[in-house]
GROMACS .gro file of C-alpha atoms in nm:
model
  177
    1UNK     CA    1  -3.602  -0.624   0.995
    2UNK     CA    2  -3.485  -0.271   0.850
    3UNK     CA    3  -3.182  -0.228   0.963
    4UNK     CA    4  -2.992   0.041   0.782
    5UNK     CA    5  -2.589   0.132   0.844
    6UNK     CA    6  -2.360   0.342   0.737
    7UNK     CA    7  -2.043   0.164   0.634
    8UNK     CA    8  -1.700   0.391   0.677
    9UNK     CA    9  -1.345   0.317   0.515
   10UNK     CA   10  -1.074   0.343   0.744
   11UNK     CA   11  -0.804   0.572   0.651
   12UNK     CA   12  -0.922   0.895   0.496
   13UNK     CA   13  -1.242   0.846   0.619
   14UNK     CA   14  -1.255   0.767   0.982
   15UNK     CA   15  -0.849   0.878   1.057
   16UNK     CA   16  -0.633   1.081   0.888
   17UNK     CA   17  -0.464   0.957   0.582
   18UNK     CA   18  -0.082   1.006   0.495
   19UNK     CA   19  -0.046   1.140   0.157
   20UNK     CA   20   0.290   1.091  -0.078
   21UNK     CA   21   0.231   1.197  -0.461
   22UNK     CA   22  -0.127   1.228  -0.424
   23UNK     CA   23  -0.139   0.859  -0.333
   24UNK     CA   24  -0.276   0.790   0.029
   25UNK     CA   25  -0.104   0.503   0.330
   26UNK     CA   26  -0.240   0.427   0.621
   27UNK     CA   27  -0.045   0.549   0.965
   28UNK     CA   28   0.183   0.283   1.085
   29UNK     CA   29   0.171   0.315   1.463
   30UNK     CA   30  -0.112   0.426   1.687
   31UNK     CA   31   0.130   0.731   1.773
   32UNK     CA   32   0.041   0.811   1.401
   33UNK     CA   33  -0.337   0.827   1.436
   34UNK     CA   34  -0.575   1.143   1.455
   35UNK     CA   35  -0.908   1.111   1.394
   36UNK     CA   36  -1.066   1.296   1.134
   37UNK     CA   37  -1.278   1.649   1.234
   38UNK     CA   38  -1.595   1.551   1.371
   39UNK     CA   39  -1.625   1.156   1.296
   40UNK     CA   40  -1.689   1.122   1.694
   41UNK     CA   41  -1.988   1.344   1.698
   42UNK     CA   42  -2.018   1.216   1.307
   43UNK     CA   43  -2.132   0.887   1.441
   44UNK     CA   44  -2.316   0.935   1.727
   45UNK     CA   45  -2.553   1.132   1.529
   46UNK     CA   46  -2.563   0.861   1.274
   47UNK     CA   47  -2.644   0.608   1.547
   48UNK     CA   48  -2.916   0.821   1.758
   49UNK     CA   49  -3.101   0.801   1.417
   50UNK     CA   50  -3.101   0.461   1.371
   51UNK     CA   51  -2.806   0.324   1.194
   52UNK     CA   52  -2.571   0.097   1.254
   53UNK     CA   53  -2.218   0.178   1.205
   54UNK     CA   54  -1.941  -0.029   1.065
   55UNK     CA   55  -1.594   0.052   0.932
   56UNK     CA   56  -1.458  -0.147   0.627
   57UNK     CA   57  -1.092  -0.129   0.553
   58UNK     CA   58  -0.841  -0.289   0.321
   59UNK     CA   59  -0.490  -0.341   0.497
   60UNK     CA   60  -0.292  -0.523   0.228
   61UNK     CA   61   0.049  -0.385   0.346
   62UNK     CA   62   0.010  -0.696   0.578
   63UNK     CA   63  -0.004  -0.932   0.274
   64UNK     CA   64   0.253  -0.704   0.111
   65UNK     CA   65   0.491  -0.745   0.437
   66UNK     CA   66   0.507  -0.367   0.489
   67UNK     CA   67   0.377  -0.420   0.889
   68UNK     CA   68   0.218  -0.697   1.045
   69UNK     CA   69  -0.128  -0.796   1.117
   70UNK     CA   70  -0.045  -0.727   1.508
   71UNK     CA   71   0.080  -0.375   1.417
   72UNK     CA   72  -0.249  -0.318   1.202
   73UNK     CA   73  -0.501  -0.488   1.520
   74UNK     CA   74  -0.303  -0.253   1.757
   75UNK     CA   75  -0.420   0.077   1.523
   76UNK     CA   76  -0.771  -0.072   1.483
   77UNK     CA   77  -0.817  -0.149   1.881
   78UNK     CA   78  -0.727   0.186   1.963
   79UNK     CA   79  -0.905   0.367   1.674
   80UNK     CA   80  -1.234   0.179   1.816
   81UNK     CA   81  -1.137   0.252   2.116
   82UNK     CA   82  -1.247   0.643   2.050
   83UNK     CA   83  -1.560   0.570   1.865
   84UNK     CA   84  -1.864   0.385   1.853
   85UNK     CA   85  -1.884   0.122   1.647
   86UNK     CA   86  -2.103  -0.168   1.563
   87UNK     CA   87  -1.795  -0.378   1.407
   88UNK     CA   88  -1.461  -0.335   1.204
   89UNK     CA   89  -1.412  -0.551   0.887
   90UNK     CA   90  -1.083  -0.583   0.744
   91UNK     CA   91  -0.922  -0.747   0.425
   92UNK     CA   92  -0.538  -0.805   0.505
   93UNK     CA   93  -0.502  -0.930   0.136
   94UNK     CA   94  -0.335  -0.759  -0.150
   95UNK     CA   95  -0.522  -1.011  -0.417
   96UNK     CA   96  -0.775  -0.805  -0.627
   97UNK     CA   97  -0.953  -1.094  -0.683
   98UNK     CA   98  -1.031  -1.156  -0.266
   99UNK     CA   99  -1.387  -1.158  -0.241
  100UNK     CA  100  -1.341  -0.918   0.109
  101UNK     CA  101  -1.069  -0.677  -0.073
  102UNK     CA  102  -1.271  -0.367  -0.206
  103UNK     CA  103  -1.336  -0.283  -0.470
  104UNK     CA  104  -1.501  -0.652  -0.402
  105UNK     CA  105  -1.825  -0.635  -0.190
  106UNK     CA  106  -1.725  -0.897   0.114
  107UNK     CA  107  -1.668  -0.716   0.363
  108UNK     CA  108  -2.050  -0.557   0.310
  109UNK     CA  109  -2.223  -0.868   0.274
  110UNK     CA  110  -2.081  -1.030   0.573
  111UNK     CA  111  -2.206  -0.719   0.776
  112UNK     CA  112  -2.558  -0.762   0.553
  113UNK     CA  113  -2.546  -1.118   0.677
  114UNK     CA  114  -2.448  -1.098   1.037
  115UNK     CA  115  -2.639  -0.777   1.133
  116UNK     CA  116  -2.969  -0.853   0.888
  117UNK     CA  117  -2.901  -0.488   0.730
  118UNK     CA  118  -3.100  -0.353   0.430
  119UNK     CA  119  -2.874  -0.246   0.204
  120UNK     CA  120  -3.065  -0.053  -0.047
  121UNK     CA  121  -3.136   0.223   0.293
  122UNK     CA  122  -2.744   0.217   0.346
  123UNK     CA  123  -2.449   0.425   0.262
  124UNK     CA  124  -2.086   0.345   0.210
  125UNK     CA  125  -1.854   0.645   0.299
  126UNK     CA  126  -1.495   0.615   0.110
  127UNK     CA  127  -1.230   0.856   0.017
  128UNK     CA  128  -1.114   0.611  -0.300
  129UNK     CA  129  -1.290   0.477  -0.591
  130UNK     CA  130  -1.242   0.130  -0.430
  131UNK     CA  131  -1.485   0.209  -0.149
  132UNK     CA  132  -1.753   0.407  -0.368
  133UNK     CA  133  -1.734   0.045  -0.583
  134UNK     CA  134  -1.816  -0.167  -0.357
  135UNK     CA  135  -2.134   0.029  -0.201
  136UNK     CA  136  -2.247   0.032  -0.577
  137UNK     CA  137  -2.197  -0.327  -0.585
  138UNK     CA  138  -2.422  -0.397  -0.279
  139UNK     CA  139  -2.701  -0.110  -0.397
  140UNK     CA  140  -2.588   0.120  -0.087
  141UNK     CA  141  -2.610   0.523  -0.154
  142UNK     CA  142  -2.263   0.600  -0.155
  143UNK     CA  143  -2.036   0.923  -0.068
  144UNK     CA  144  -1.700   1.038  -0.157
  145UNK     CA  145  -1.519   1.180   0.081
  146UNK     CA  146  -1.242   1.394  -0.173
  147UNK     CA  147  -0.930   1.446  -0.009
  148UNK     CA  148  -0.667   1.721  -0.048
  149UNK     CA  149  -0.792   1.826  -0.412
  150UNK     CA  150  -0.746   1.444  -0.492
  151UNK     CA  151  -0.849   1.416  -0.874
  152UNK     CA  152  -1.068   1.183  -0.890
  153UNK     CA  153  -1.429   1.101  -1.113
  154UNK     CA  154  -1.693   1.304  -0.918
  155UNK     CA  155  -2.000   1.104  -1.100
  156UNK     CA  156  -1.892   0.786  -0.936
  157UNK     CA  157  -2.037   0.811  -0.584
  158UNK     CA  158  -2.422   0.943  -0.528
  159UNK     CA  159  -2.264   1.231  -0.360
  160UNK     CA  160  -1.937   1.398  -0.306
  161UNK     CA  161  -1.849   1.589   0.050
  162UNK     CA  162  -1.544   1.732   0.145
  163UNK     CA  163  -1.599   1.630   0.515
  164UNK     CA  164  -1.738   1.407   0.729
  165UNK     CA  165  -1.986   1.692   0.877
  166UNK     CA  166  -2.125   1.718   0.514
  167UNK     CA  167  -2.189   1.315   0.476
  168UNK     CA  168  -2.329   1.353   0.830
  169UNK     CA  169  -2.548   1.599   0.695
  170UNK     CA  170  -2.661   1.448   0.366
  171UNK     CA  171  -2.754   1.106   0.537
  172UNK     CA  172  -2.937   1.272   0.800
  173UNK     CA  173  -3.167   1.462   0.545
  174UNK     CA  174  -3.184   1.170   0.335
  175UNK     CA  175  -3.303   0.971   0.669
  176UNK     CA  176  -3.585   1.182   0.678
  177UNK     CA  177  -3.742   1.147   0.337
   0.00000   0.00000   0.00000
């Protein structure tokens, strides 16, 4: 089967991030979370052409003891809630060396796995280094979403979009090569 998907981060990517000295935290209540511009009508187009959509997101303030795993379901239930997705993975652990914590490709395999997805037709949309890793690691085309004039290395991902509209964009056009 050819089953292609595009695989989102969380925070930055599918709802807003919170930023302190340039480093990004996830909200900590639902009364916290807006959706990013456009990721509702982001996705739907990315599903009516064929993809399946999954969000992958590391949560280690759980592991860390900055909120709880019930605080962090609660976010994720209502964030899916508002959009259409396939399936959410999530790492709760703050160990590099997890095999599911990005920049580690776990949480991509078991959606390979379970949902028989070609990888190599696939794209990993991330707003760190982290997530842009991880796609490489699996062979997906990857995209970096660069937030508020973040400095980060530009050559890392295949492309680099300042929205979700432009990602949109670029995997539609790629779809139709």
């Amino acid at each position: 089967m050819n089953n292609k998907a595009v695989l989102f981060d969380r925070d930055g990517v599918i709802n807003v991030a919170f930023y302190d000295n340039n480093i990004s935290y996830p909200p900590k209540t639902i009364n916290e979370v807006k959706l990013n511009v456009g990721i509702i009508d982001s996705i739907k187009k990315i599903k009516k052409a064929g993809f399946k959509t999954f969000v992958i997101t590391n949560q280690p303030d759980v592991d860390r003891g900055n909120t709880t795993k019930e605080s962090v379901d609660e976010i994720n239930n209502y964030i899916l809630s508002m959009i259409d997705i396939d399936k959410l993975y999530i790492c709760y652990s703050s160990n590099n060396n997890h095999p599911d914590r990005k920049p580690n490709p776990g949480m991509i395999l078991k959606a390979k796995k379970e949902f028989d997805l070609d990888l190599s037709q696939s794209f990993v949309i991330g707003d760190r280094e982290t997530d842009i890793l991880a796609g490489k690691a699996c062979n997906c085309k990857t995209i970096l979403m660069i937030p508020n004039n973040k400095i980060i290395d530009k050559k890392l991902a295949d492309y680099n979009v300042e929205n979700i509209n432009q990602a949109t964009n670029i995997i539609l056009e790629t779809n139709q090569l």
